[in-house]
Coordinates of C-alpha atoms in Angstrom, one line a residue:
Chain U
M74 CA -150.0 -60.4 8.4
S75 CA -147.0 -62.5 8.6
Q76 CA -143.5 -61.0 8.5
L77 CA -142.5 -59.5 5.0
K78 CA -138.9 -60.1 4.2
Y79 CA -137.3 -59.7 0.8
A80 CA -133.8 -60.2 -0.7
Y81 CA -133.2 -56.3 -1.4
Y82 CA -131.9 -55.4 -4.8
P83 CA -131.5 -51.8 -5.1
G84 CA -129.9 -51.8 -8.4
C85 CA -126.7 -49.8 -9.4
A86 CA -128.2 -46.5 -10.0
S87 CA -129.6 -46.4 -6.3
Q88 CA -126.3 -47.3 -4.9
E89 CA -124.5 -44.3 -6.5
I90 CA -126.2 -41.5 -8.4
T91 CA -129.7 -41.8 -6.8
K92 CA -128.5 -43.2 -3.4
E93 CA -131.1 -41.2 -1.6
S94 CA -133.6 -43.4 -3.1
S95 CA -132.2 -46.6 -1.4
K96 CA -131.5 -44.7 1.9
T97 CA -135.1 -43.8 2.0
T98 CA -136.3 -47.2 1.1
R99 CA -134.6 -48.7 3.9
L100 CA -136.1 -46.0 6.4
V101 CA -139.5 -46.6 5.1
A102 CA -139.2 -50.4 5.1
S103 CA -138.1 -50.1 8.7
A104 CA -140.9 -47.8 9.7
L105 CA -143.5 -50.2 8.1
G106 CA -142.0 -53.3 9.6
I107 CA -140.7 -54.7 6.3
E108 CA -137.4 -56.8 6.4
L109 CA -134.9 -55.8 3.7
H110 CA -132.0 -58.3 3.5
D111 CA -128.8 -57.3 1.7
M112 CA -127.6 -59.2 -1.3
P113 CA -123.7 -58.6 -1.1
K114 CA -122.9 -60.9 -4.0
A115 CA -125.7 -59.4 -6.4
N116 CA -124.3 -58.3 -9.7
C117 CA -125.7 -55.8 -12.1
C118 CA -128.6 -57.1 -14.2
G119 CA -127.3 -55.4 -17.3
A120 CA -130.3 -52.7 -17.6
G121 CA -131.0 -54.1 -21.2
L122 CA -127.5 -53.5 -22.3
L123 CA -126.1 -56.9 -21.5
T124 CA -129.2 -58.3 -23.3
D125 CA -127.8 -56.4 -26.4
Y126 CA -124.3 -57.7 -26.0
D127 CA -125.1 -61.4 -25.5
Y128 CA -128.5 -63.0 -24.6
D129 CA -126.9 -66.1 -23.0
L130 CA -124.4 -64.1 -20.9
Y131 CA -127.5 -61.8 -19.9
I132 CA -129.5 -64.9 -18.7
A133 CA -126.7 -66.5 -16.9
L134 CA -125.8 -63.4 -14.9
N135 CA -129.4 -62.8 -14.0
A136 CA -129.7 -66.5 -12.9
R137 CA -126.7 -65.8 -10.6
I138 CA -128.7 -63.1 -8.9
F139 CA -131.6 -65.3 -8.5
A140 CA -129.5 -68.0 -7.1
E141 CA -128.4 -65.9 -4.4
A142 CA -132.0 -64.8 -3.4
E143 CA -133.0 -68.6 -3.6
Q144 CA -130.4 -69.5 -1.2
M145 CA -131.7 -67.0 1.1
G146 CA -134.9 -68.3 0.7
M147 CA -136.6 -64.9 -0.2
D148 CA -138.3 -63.2 -3.2
I149 CA -136.4 -60.4 -4.7
M150 CA -137.7 -56.6 -4.0
T151 CA -136.1 -54.0 -6.2
I152 CA -136.6 -50.2 -6.2
C153 CA -135.6 -49.9 -9.9
S154 CA -138.1 -50.4 -12.9
T155 CA -135.5 -51.3 -15.1
C156 CA -133.9 -53.9 -12.8
L157 CA -137.5 -55.2 -12.4
M158 CA -138.0 -55.5 -16.3
V159 CA -134.6 -57.1 -17.1
M160 CA -134.6 -59.6 -14.2
S161 CA -138.4 -60.5 -14.8
T162 CA -137.8 -61.1 -18.5
A163 CA -134.9 -63.4 -17.7
N164 CA -136.8 -65.1 -15.1
R165 CA -139.8 -65.5 -17.3
D166 CA -137.4 -67.2 -19.9
L167 CA -135.8 -69.5 -17.5
Q168 CA -139.0 -70.5 -16.0
N169 CA -140.8 -71.3 -19.3
D170 CA -137.9 -72.9 -21.2
K171 CA -136.5 -76.1 -19.3
R172 CA -133.8 -76.3 -21.8
L173 CA -132.7 -72.7 -21.3
L174 CA -132.6 -73.5 -17.4
E175 CA -130.5 -76.6 -17.7
K176 CA -128.0 -74.9 -20.1
T177 CA -127.8 -72.1 -17.8
N178 CA -127.3 -74.2 -14.7
D179 CA -124.5 -75.9 -16.7
I180 CA -122.8 -72.6 -16.7
L181 CA -123.5 -71.7 -13.0
S182 CA -122.5 -75.1 -11.9
K183 CA -118.9 -74.3 -12.9
A184 CA -119.0 -71.2 -10.5
G185 CA -120.5 -73.6 -7.9
L186 CA -124.0 -72.2 -8.3
H187 CA -127.6 -73.4 -9.0
Y188 CA -131.0 -71.8 -9.6
S189 CA -134.2 -73.8 -9.6
G190 CA -136.4 -71.4 -11.0
N191 CA -138.4 -70.6 -7.8
V192 CA -137.7 -66.9 -7.1
K193 CA -140.3 -64.1 -7.8
V194 CA -139.1 -60.6 -8.7
K195 CA -141.0 -57.7 -7.4
Q196 CA -140.9 -53.8 -7.2
F197 CA -141.4 -51.8 -3.9
L198 CA -144.3 -50.5 -5.6
W199 CA -146.1 -53.9 -5.7
V200 CA -145.1 -54.8 -2.2
L201 CA -146.7 -51.5 -0.9
A202 CA -149.8 -52.1 -3.1
E203 CA -150.2 -55.8 -2.5
D204 CA -148.1 -57.7 -0.1
Y205 CA -148.1 -54.9 2.6
G206 CA -151.6 -53.7 1.5
L207 CA -153.1 -50.2 1.1
D208 CA -155.2 -50.6 4.2
N209 CA -152.2 -51.3 6.3
L210 CA -150.3 -48.4 4.7
K211 CA -153.2 -45.9 5.5
K212 CA -152.9 -46.7 9.1
K213 CA -149.3 -45.9 9.2
V214 CA -150.0 -42.4 7.6
V215 CA -149.3 -39.6 10.2
K216 CA -149.3 -36.7 7.9
P217 CA -151.8 -37.1 5.0
L218 CA -150.4 -35.5 1.9
S219 CA -153.4 -33.5 1.1
W220 CA -151.8 -30.5 -0.4
L221 CA -150.1 -32.5 -3.1
K222 CA -151.3 -33.0 -6.7
V223 CA -149.0 -35.7 -7.7
A224 CA -148.6 -37.0 -11.3
P225 CA -148.0 -40.8 -11.2
F226 CA -145.2 -41.7 -13.5
Y227 CA -144.9 -45.5 -14.1
G228 CA -142.7 -44.9 -17.2
C229 CA -142.0 -48.2 -19.1
H230 CA -140.6 -51.0 -17.1
S231 CA -142.7 -51.3 -14.2
L232 CA -145.6 -52.1 -16.9
R233 CA -144.0 -53.8 -19.9
P234 CA -143.7 -56.4 -21.1
S235 CA -146.8 -57.6 -19.2
S236 CA -146.0 -61.3 -20.3
A237 CA -142.9 -61.0 -17.8
L238 CA -144.1 -58.7 -15.3
G239 CA -147.7 -59.6 -14.9
F240 CA -148.8 -57.4 -11.9
D241 CA -150.3 -54.1 -13.1
D242 CA -152.2 -53.5 -16.4
P243 CA -150.2 -51.5 -18.9
Q244 CA -153.3 -50.2 -20.5
K245 CA -155.0 -49.2 -17.2
P246 CA -152.6 -49.2 -14.4
W247 CA -153.8 -48.5 -10.8
S248 CA -151.0 -49.3 -8.3
L249 CA -149.2 -46.0 -8.2
E250 CA -152.5 -44.1 -8.1
A251 CA -153.5 -46.3 -5.3
V252 CA -150.5 -45.7 -3.1
I253 CA -150.6 -42.0 -3.8
K254 CA -154.4 -42.0 -2.5
A255 CA -153.4 -44.1 0.5
L256 CA -151.1 -41.3 1.4
G257 CA -153.8 -38.8 1.3
A258 CA -152.6 -36.9 -1.8
E259 CA -154.5 -36.4 -4.9
A260 CA -153.5 -38.2 -8.3
V261 CA -153.5 -36.4 -11.5
E262 CA -154.4 -38.1 -14.6
Y263 CA -152.4 -37.6 -18.1
K264 CA -151.5 -39.6 -21.0
G265 CA -147.7 -39.5 -20.7
K266 CA -147.9 -41.5 -17.3
T267 CA -147.0 -44.7 -18.9
K268 CA -144.6 -43.6 -21.5
C269 CA -140.9 -43.3 -21.7
C270 CA -138.8 -40.8 -19.8
G271 CA -135.8 -41.1 -22.4
F272 CA -133.2 -42.5 -19.9
Q273 CA -132.1 -45.4 -22.3
V274 CA -130.8 -43.0 -25.1
D275 CA -129.3 -40.2 -22.7
L276 CA -125.8 -41.1 -24.2
V277 CA -127.0 -42.3 -27.6
A278 CA -129.5 -40.0 -29.0
E279 CA -129.5 -37.1 -26.4
E280 CA -131.8 -34.9 -28.5
T281 CA -134.4 -37.4 -28.5
A282 CA -133.8 -38.2 -24.7
V283 CA -134.1 -34.6 -23.6
Q284 CA -136.9 -33.6 -25.7
M285 CA -138.8 -36.6 -24.5
T286 CA -138.0 -35.7 -20.8
G287 CA -139.4 -32.3 -21.6
T288 CA -142.6 -33.5 -23.2
R289 CA -143.4 -35.8 -20.3
L290 CA -142.7 -33.1 -17.8
L291 CA -145.0 -30.6 -19.6
D292 CA -147.8 -33.2 -19.8
A293 CA -147.6 -33.9 -16.0
K294 CA -147.5 -30.2 -15.3
G295 CA -150.2 -29.4 -17.9
H296 CA -152.7 -31.5 -16.2
G297 CA -152.3 -30.0 -12.7
G298 CA -149.6 -31.9 -11.3
N299 CA -147.6 -29.8 -8.6
C300 CA -145.1 -32.7 -8.3
L301 CA -144.3 -36.1 -9.8
V302 CA -143.6 -39.4 -8.3
T303 CA -141.8 -42.2 -10.0
P304 CA -140.8 -45.9 -9.0
C305 CA -137.7 -45.9 -11.0
P306 CA -134.5 -44.2 -10.4
F307 CA -133.6 -43.8 -14.1
C308 CA -136.8 -41.9 -14.7
H309 CA -135.7 -39.8 -11.7
I310 CA -132.5 -39.0 -13.2
N311 CA -134.0 -37.8 -16.6
L312 CA -137.0 -36.1 -15.0
D313 CA -135.0 -34.4 -12.2
N314 CA -131.4 -34.1 -13.2
Y315 CA -132.0 -33.6 -16.7
Q316 CA -135.1 -31.0 -16.2
G317 CA -132.9 -28.0 -16.7
L318 CA -131.7 -29.4 -20.0
A319 CA -135.1 -30.3 -20.9
E320 CA -136.4 -26.8 -20.0
K321 CA -134.1 -25.3 -22.6
K322 CA -135.2 -27.7 -25.1
V323 CA -138.8 -27.0 -24.9
H324 CA -138.1 -23.3 -24.3
Q325 CA -140.2 -23.3 -21.0
K326 CA -139.6 -23.1 -17.2
I327 CA -141.1 -26.3 -15.7
D328 CA -140.0 -26.3 -12.1
L329 CA -141.6 -29.6 -11.2
P330 CA -140.3 -31.6 -8.1
I331 CA -139.7 -35.2 -8.6
F332 CA -140.1 -37.6 -5.7
H333 CA -138.8 -41.2 -5.6
L334 CA -141.9 -43.3 -4.6
S335 CA -140.1 -44.1 -1.1
Q336 CA -139.9 -40.2 -0.4
L337 CA -143.6 -39.8 -1.0
V338 CA -144.3 -42.5 1.3
G339 CA -141.7 -41.3 3.8
L340 CA -143.3 -37.8 3.9
A341 CA -146.6 -39.3 4.8
L342 CA -144.9 -41.4 7.4
G343 CA -143.4 -38.3 9.0
L344 CA -139.8 -38.5 7.8
S345 CA -138.1 -35.3 7.0
A346 CA -136.9 -34.0 3.6
V347 CA -133.3 -34.0 4.9
E348 CA -133.5 -37.6 6.2
M349 CA -134.7 -38.5 2.8
G350 CA -131.9 -37.0 0.9
M351 CA -134.1 -34.6 -1.0
T352 CA -131.3 -31.8 -1.0
R353 CA -129.6 -34.1 -3.5
H354 CA -132.4 -33.4 -6.0
L355 CA -131.7 -30.6 -8.8
V356 CA -135.3 -29.3 -8.7
S357 CA -135.9 -28.3 -5.3
A358 CA -139.1 -29.5 -3.5
E359 CA -138.8 -27.1 -0.7
K360 CA -141.9 -25.3 -1.3
L361 CA -143.8 -28.4 -1.0
V362 CA -142.0 -30.1 2.0
G363 CA -140.7 -27.1 3.8
Chain T
M17 CA -177.7 -53.9 -26.1
K18 CA -177.0 -50.4 -27.4
I19 CA -173.5 -49.4 -26.9
K20 CA -172.1 -45.8 -27.4
I21 CA -168.9 -45.6 -29.7
K22 CA -167.0 -42.4 -29.7
I23 CA -164.9 -42.0 -33.0
K24 CA -162.4 -39.4 -33.8
R25 CA -163.2 -37.8 -37.2
F26 CA -161.3 -35.6 -39.5
N27 CA -161.9 -34.5 -43.0
P28 CA -159.5 -32.2 -44.4
N29 CA -161.4 -31.7 -47.7
E30 CA -164.8 -30.5 -46.5
G31 CA -166.2 -27.2 -45.4
E32 CA -164.4 -25.2 -42.8
E33 CA -166.1 -26.3 -39.9
S34 CA -164.8 -30.0 -40.3
R35 CA -161.1 -29.0 -40.8
E36 CA -160.5 -29.5 -37.1
P37 CA -160.7 -33.1 -35.8
Y38 CA -163.7 -33.8 -33.7
F39 CA -165.4 -36.7 -31.8
Q40 CA -168.8 -38.1 -33.0
L41 CA -171.0 -40.6 -31.1
Y42 CA -172.7 -43.5 -32.6
N43 CA -175.1 -45.8 -30.9
V44 CA -174.6 -49.6 -31.9
E45 CA -176.7 -52.6 -31.2
A46 CA -174.0 -54.8 -29.8
G47 CA -174.0 -58.5 -28.7
E48 CA -171.5 -61.1 -27.5
G49 CA -168.4 -61.7 -29.9
M50 CA -169.0 -58.4 -31.9
T51 CA -165.8 -56.7 -32.9
V52 CA -164.8 -53.1 -33.2
L53 CA -164.5 -53.6 -36.9
D54 CA -168.1 -55.2 -37.1
A55 CA -169.2 -52.1 -35.2
L56 CA -167.5 -49.8 -37.8
L57 CA -169.0 -51.9 -40.8
K58 CA -172.4 -51.4 -39.2
I59 CA -172.1 -47.7 -38.6
A60 CA -170.9 -47.2 -42.4
D61 CA -173.8 -49.5 -43.6
E62 CA -176.8 -48.4 -41.6
D63 CA -176.1 -44.9 -40.0
D64 CA -173.1 -42.9 -41.6
P65 CA -171.7 -43.8 -44.8
T66 CA -169.2 -41.2 -44.6
L67 CA -167.3 -42.6 -41.8
S68 CA -163.8 -43.8 -43.4
F69 CA -161.6 -46.6 -42.2
R70 CA -159.5 -49.3 -43.7
R71 CA -160.3 -53.0 -43.6
S72 CA -160.2 -56.3 -45.6
C73 CA -159.8 -59.6 -44.4
R74 CA -161.7 -59.5 -41.0
S75 CA -159.4 -62.3 -39.5
A76 CA -156.3 -60.5 -38.2
I77 CA -154.3 -61.4 -41.4
C78 CA -154.3 -58.5 -43.7
G79 CA -153.1 -55.8 -41.1
S80 CA -155.3 -53.1 -42.5
C81 CA -157.7 -52.2 -39.7
A82 CA -155.3 -51.2 -36.9
V83 CA -156.6 -48.2 -35.0
S84 CA -156.2 -46.9 -31.7
I85 CA -158.8 -48.3 -29.4
N86 CA -159.1 -46.7 -25.9
G87 CA -155.6 -45.4 -26.2
H88 CA -153.6 -48.1 -27.6
A89 CA -153.1 -49.5 -31.1
K90 CA -155.1 -52.6 -31.7
L91 CA -156.8 -54.6 -34.7
A92 CA -160.4 -53.6 -35.0
C93 CA -161.1 -57.1 -36.3
K94 CA -159.5 -58.7 -33.3
T95 CA -160.9 -56.4 -30.5
Q96 CA -164.3 -57.4 -29.1
I97 CA -166.6 -54.8 -28.0
L98 CA -168.0 -56.1 -24.7
P99 CA -164.7 -57.0 -22.9
E100 CA -163.3 -53.7 -24.1
R101 CA -166.2 -51.6 -22.7
H102 CA -166.2 -53.7 -19.4
K103 CA -162.6 -52.7 -18.9
F104 CA -162.6 -49.2 -20.1
G105 CA -166.4 -48.2 -19.6
E106 CA -166.5 -46.8 -23.2
I107 CA -165.2 -47.4 -26.5
L108 CA -163.0 -44.6 -27.9
V109 CA -161.7 -45.2 -31.6
E110 CA -159.0 -43.0 -32.8
P111 CA -156.6 -43.0 -35.8
L112 CA -153.2 -44.7 -35.3
A113 CA -150.9 -42.4 -33.3
N114 CA -147.4 -41.3 -35.0
H115 CA -149.1 -41.1 -38.3
A116 CA -150.8 -38.0 -40.2
V117 CA -154.4 -38.5 -40.6
M118 CA -155.9 -38.3 -44.1
K119 CA -159.4 -38.6 -43.3
D120 CA -161.1 -40.2 -40.0
L121 CA -159.4 -43.3 -39.2
I122 CA -157.3 -43.6 -42.4
V123 CA -153.6 -42.6 -41.9
D124 CA -150.9 -41.9 -44.3
F125 CA -148.8 -45.0 -44.4
S126 CA -146.1 -43.8 -47.0
P127 CA -143.4 -42.9 -44.2
F128 CA -144.1 -46.5 -43.0
W129 CA -143.3 -47.9 -46.4
N130 CA -140.4 -45.8 -46.8
K131 CA -138.7 -47.0 -43.5
M132 CA -139.5 -50.6 -44.8
S133 CA -137.6 -49.8 -48.1
R134 CA -134.8 -48.3 -46.1
V135 CA -134.0 -51.9 -44.8
T136 CA -134.1 -53.4 -48.3
P137 CA -136.8 -56.0 -47.5
Y138 CA -135.7 -58.7 -49.8
L139 CA -132.7 -61.2 -49.8
T140 CA -129.3 -60.1 -51.2
P141 CA -127.3 -62.9 -52.6
P142 CA -123.5 -62.9 -51.4
P143 CA -121.4 -60.8 -53.9
G144 CA -120.4 -63.2 -56.9
R145 CA -123.0 -65.9 -56.1
Q146 CA -126.1 -64.3 -57.8
E147 CA -127.2 -67.7 -59.2
Q148 CA -126.5 -70.0 -56.1
A149 CA -128.8 -68.9 -53.4
D150 CA -130.8 -72.0 -54.0
D151 CA -127.8 -73.9 -52.7
V152 CA -128.0 -73.0 -49.1
K153 CA -129.2 -75.7 -46.7
I154 CA -131.7 -74.3 -44.3
T155 CA -132.3 -76.3 -41.0
P156 CA -135.4 -75.9 -38.8
A157 CA -133.1 -73.9 -36.4
D158 CA -132.4 -71.5 -39.1
E159 CA -135.8 -71.1 -39.9
A160 CA -136.8 -70.6 -36.2
A161 CA -134.4 -67.7 -35.7
I162 CA -136.3 -65.5 -37.7
D163 CA -139.8 -67.2 -37.7
R164 CA -141.4 -64.7 -35.2
A165 CA -140.2 -61.8 -37.5
Q166 CA -141.7 -63.4 -40.5
T167 CA -145.2 -63.3 -39.1
C168 CA -145.4 -59.4 -39.2
I169 CA -148.6 -58.4 -41.0
M170 CA -147.2 -54.7 -41.3
C171 CA -150.3 -53.3 -39.5
G172 CA -148.4 -50.3 -38.0
A173 CA -149.5 -51.0 -34.4
C174 CA -145.9 -51.1 -33.1
N175 CA -145.0 -47.9 -34.9
S176 CA -148.0 -46.2 -33.5
E177 CA -147.0 -47.0 -29.9
C178 CA -143.3 -46.3 -30.4
N179 CA -142.1 -43.7 -28.1
A180 CA -138.9 -42.8 -30.1
L181 CA -140.8 -42.3 -33.2
E182 CA -143.2 -40.0 -31.4
I183 CA -140.1 -37.6 -30.7
D184 CA -138.1 -38.3 -33.7
P185 CA -140.1 -38.9 -37.0
E186 CA -136.8 -39.9 -38.8
Y187 CA -136.2 -42.9 -36.5
I188 CA -136.5 -46.1 -38.5
A189 CA -138.9 -47.6 -35.9
P190 CA -139.7 -51.2 -34.8
A191 CA -141.6 -52.5 -37.9
A192 CA -138.7 -51.9 -40.2
L193 CA -136.4 -53.3 -37.7
A194 CA -138.1 -56.5 -37.1
K195 CA -138.2 -56.8 -40.8
A196 CA -134.4 -56.0 -40.8
W197 CA -133.8 -58.9 -38.5
R198 CA -136.1 -61.2 -40.8
F199 CA -133.1 -60.7 -43.3
V200 CA -129.9 -60.3 -41.2
G201 CA -131.0 -63.5 -39.4
D202 CA -131.6 -65.4 -42.6
V203 CA -128.9 -67.8 -43.5
R204 CA -129.1 -67.1 -47.2
E205 CA -128.5 -63.3 -46.8
G206 CA -125.3 -62.2 -48.5
E207 CA -124.9 -58.5 -47.1
K208 CA -125.3 -59.0 -43.4
Q209 CA -122.3 -56.8 -42.7
K210 CA -123.7 -53.9 -44.9
R211 CA -127.0 -54.0 -43.3
L212 CA -125.7 -53.8 -39.8
E213 CA -123.5 -51.1 -40.7
R214 CA -126.4 -49.1 -42.0
L215 CA -128.7 -49.9 -39.3
S216 CA -126.1 -48.6 -36.8
M217 CA -126.4 -45.1 -38.2
E218 CA -128.1 -42.1 -36.7
H219 CA -132.0 -42.6 -36.4
G220 CA -131.2 -46.4 -36.7
M221 CA -131.5 -49.4 -34.3
W222 CA -129.4 -47.8 -31.5
D223 CA -132.2 -44.9 -31.1
C224 CA -134.6 -47.5 -29.6
V225 CA -135.5 -46.3 -26.3
R226 CA -136.4 -49.7 -25.1
C227 CA -140.1 -48.4 -24.1
V228 CA -141.3 -51.9 -24.9
H229 CA -144.5 -50.6 -26.5
C230 CA -144.0 -52.4 -29.6
T231 CA -143.6 -56.0 -28.1
E232 CA -146.5 -55.2 -25.9
Y233 CA -149.1 -54.1 -28.5
C234 CA -148.1 -56.3 -31.5
P235 CA -151.2 -58.2 -32.3
K236 CA -149.0 -61.0 -33.8
D237 CA -146.4 -61.4 -31.2
V238 CA -143.5 -60.5 -33.3
R239 CA -141.9 -58.8 -30.3
P240 CA -139.9 -56.3 -32.3
L241 CA -137.7 -55.4 -29.2
K242 CA -136.2 -58.9 -29.3
E243 CA -135.4 -58.5 -32.9
I244 CA -133.8 -55.2 -32.1
E245 CA -131.7 -56.8 -29.5
L246 CA -130.7 -59.6 -31.9
L247 CA -129.6 -57.0 -34.6
R248 CA -127.6 -55.0 -31.9
S249 CA -126.0 -58.5 -30.7
A250 CA -125.2 -59.4 -34.3
A251 CA -123.7 -55.8 -35.1
I252 CA -121.4 -56.2 -31.9
G253 CA -120.4 -59.6 -32.8
R254 CA -119.3 -58.5 -36.3
G255 CA -117.2 -55.5 -34.8
I256 CA -119.5 -52.8 -35.8
T257 CA -118.9 -50.6 -32.7
D258 CA -117.9 -47.3 -33.8
N259 CA -121.1 -45.7 -32.6
H260 CA -122.4 -44.6 -29.3
G261 CA -124.9 -47.2 -29.1
A262 CA -122.5 -50.2 -29.2
K263 CA -119.8 -48.4 -27.3
H264 CA -122.6 -47.9 -24.5
V265 CA -123.2 -51.7 -24.4
E266 CA -119.5 -52.5 -24.5
S267 CA -118.6 -50.2 -21.8
M268 CA -121.4 -51.5 -19.5
T269 CA -120.3 -55.2 -20.3
Q270 CA -116.7 -54.3 -19.4
S271 CA -117.7 -52.5 -16.2
V272 CA -119.9 -55.8 -15.1
K273 CA -116.9 -58.1 -15.9
R274 CA -114.6 -55.8 -13.9
V275 CA -116.7 -54.8 -10.7
G276 CA -119.8 -56.8 -11.0
R277 CA -122.0 -53.6 -11.4
L278 CA -122.4 -50.4 -13.4
D279 CA -119.6 -47.8 -13.3
E280 CA -121.3 -44.7 -14.4
A281 CA -118.6 -42.4 -14.6
A282 CA -116.4 -44.8 -16.6
M283 CA -119.5 -45.6 -18.8
T284 CA -120.1 -42.0 -19.7
F285 CA -116.5 -41.4 -20.7
K286 CA -116.3 -44.6 -22.8
T287 CA -119.6 -44.1 -24.6
L288 CA -119.3 -40.4 -25.4
G289 CA -115.3 -40.3 -26.0
F290 CA -113.0 -37.7 -24.5
L291 CA -114.3 -34.5 -26.4
R292 CA -118.0 -35.1 -25.7
S293 CA -117.1 -35.9 -22.1
L294 CA -115.8 -32.5 -21.9
G295 CA -119.0 -31.0 -23.0
M296 CA -120.6 -32.8 -20.1
I297 CA -118.4 -30.9 -17.5
P298 CA -120.7 -28.0 -16.9
F299 CA -123.6 -30.2 -16.5
G300 CA -121.4 -32.6 -14.2
L301 CA -120.5 -29.6 -11.9
K302 CA -124.2 -29.0 -11.3
M303 CA -124.4 -32.6 -10.6
E304 CA -121.6 -32.3 -8.2
L305 CA -123.1 -29.4 -6.1
H306 CA -126.0 -31.9 -5.2
G307 CA -123.6 -34.7 -4.5
K308 CA -124.7 -36.4 -7.8
M309 CA -121.6 -36.7 -9.8
P310 CA -120.9 -40.5 -10.3
M311 CA -117.4 -41.3 -9.2
P312 CA -115.4 -44.1 -10.8
L313 CA -115.8 -47.4 -9.0
I314 CA -112.3 -48.3 -8.3
F315 CA -112.6 -50.4 -5.1
S316 CA -116.1 -51.3 -4.7
Q317 CA -116.6 -54.6 -6.1
I318 CA -119.4 -56.9 -5.4
E319 CA -118.6 -60.2 -3.4
G320 CA -118.0 -63.3 -5.4
M321 CA -116.4 -61.8 -8.4
D322 CA -114.6 -65.0 -9.2
E323 CA -118.1 -66.4 -9.9
V324 CA -118.7 -63.5 -12.5
K325 CA -115.5 -64.1 -14.2
T326 CA -116.3 -67.9 -14.4
I327 CA -119.6 -67.0 -16.2
F328 CA -118.1 -64.7 -18.6
D329 CA -115.3 -67.3 -19.4
E330 CA -117.8 -70.1 -19.7
I331 CA -119.9 -68.0 -22.2
E332 CA -116.9 -67.0 -24.2
E333 CA -115.9 -70.6 -24.3
K334 CA -119.5 -71.8 -25.6
K335 CA -119.3 -69.0 -28.2
K336 CA -115.9 -70.0 -29.6
E337 CA -117.1 -73.8 -29.6
K338 CA -120.1 -72.6 -31.7
E339 CA -117.9 -70.9 -34.3

């Protein structure tokens, strides 16, 4: 296998509120021999909110991110599903519409930048499942996670819109289950795995958000999950940080530990819970990880 | 080849035993090109005339036959049996989700139509110009702006998949929002401001959770999420920002303009306002115990902020030129 290297785009959440996710991703990548190169100039993708504000601004600011990666000569790897969706949608539009690319480069040129349209945007999950490969991942496992019944939580933005993402199948996704199994754990099946965690309306329609979070957690637990894994920091915020609020809303104790994808991999690679920042989670995973 | 089709059935008007939904298996002779609707018609014709479903045109134009096939909303007339079975190993047909079932695959569409009527789905001439709607010149670009929204066949697939509607039945939902853009985006429309003000209220366009189901499963590529984004931009552009949704967007934009990235603490404060932010304090303290309280980003700018500022200025400039 040739050396894997990526322009690393953790996203805003994973640099602050869920920084344990980025920290662990770096540890795991280094253990697997994947090079992650920082993007010191990278701005926020807008998380969908810039798209609401002004489409042209959203496209230009995302093109600025791609321009940096293009200069580095690498594809982008993110650990946030929303960044993935937002960047991939901008990239699709720029790659499919020559006039939009020209118009955007006009704007970029004023800032001394240029984007040719040749960058790919990938998620850590895809890198593990495809670029690195499941067989190679299996070889690195030192502690098979045989005691874990993991509920895979794709959420929305690692799957939809498939016209922009084009990796997994939103109707019948496989990548997260495949990684869980490669780590020696069991993957639990439940309908809510491809649904929304509620994050986007946490500050706008809180009732809906918290009820949604509770519904997903009960679904995952009700189908036999003793923990849940998500490739997205925003899903983690709702499913972990908001779990207490969700429990009040659905009048039930849930107590379901939520792993970042990198933490589940790290656990199988022999990293400790403390190294992976698991004390930062609001729902303790102590009973599962010791 | 004989293929098993599993159909969810329900008849509230029959004997006690069938008051609960149940699944029934049918064996259908299926060949290349046969659709799920062909199979339903064949079952009703040859096997079980009590099976109820809606259908009309058989050509993905009327929007009557949307049902859930293997877990997601699809037009029965546009979905072929063999590829579907190849992918899922079975054919499972259920009524649309997020709608009350009346009988078998027929759902109650009255909430759908009520939501449509909430967005007044017809043009309103400008006040005092009742007679002059014909005078407005329409360019191909004007038409293109609302083109996709016009192709909606009102099948209900998007609402069936919508996660916000799953939780909040009062949410206006994607079908009506796509329709709303069809009028807000129309150069002839005279009440854009009023429409956008109404759409900005509770259970309105800002309650979309951006799950992207509507756009993914629309059989006519209307992409309702895109129309929702266009409506939101239009509302902000017209200064309709006195609501949490628009404030959320504005504070994010300001944060990117200031430091190049998201300032979570400032965003919470600006979106919720002072009093509601105070209400977040107990929750915030618990977050702080785990080191999760977001701190305002006073010093941590990204590199190359001058480039970001140039991009903001250029876009502003271009906007002014347009106006």
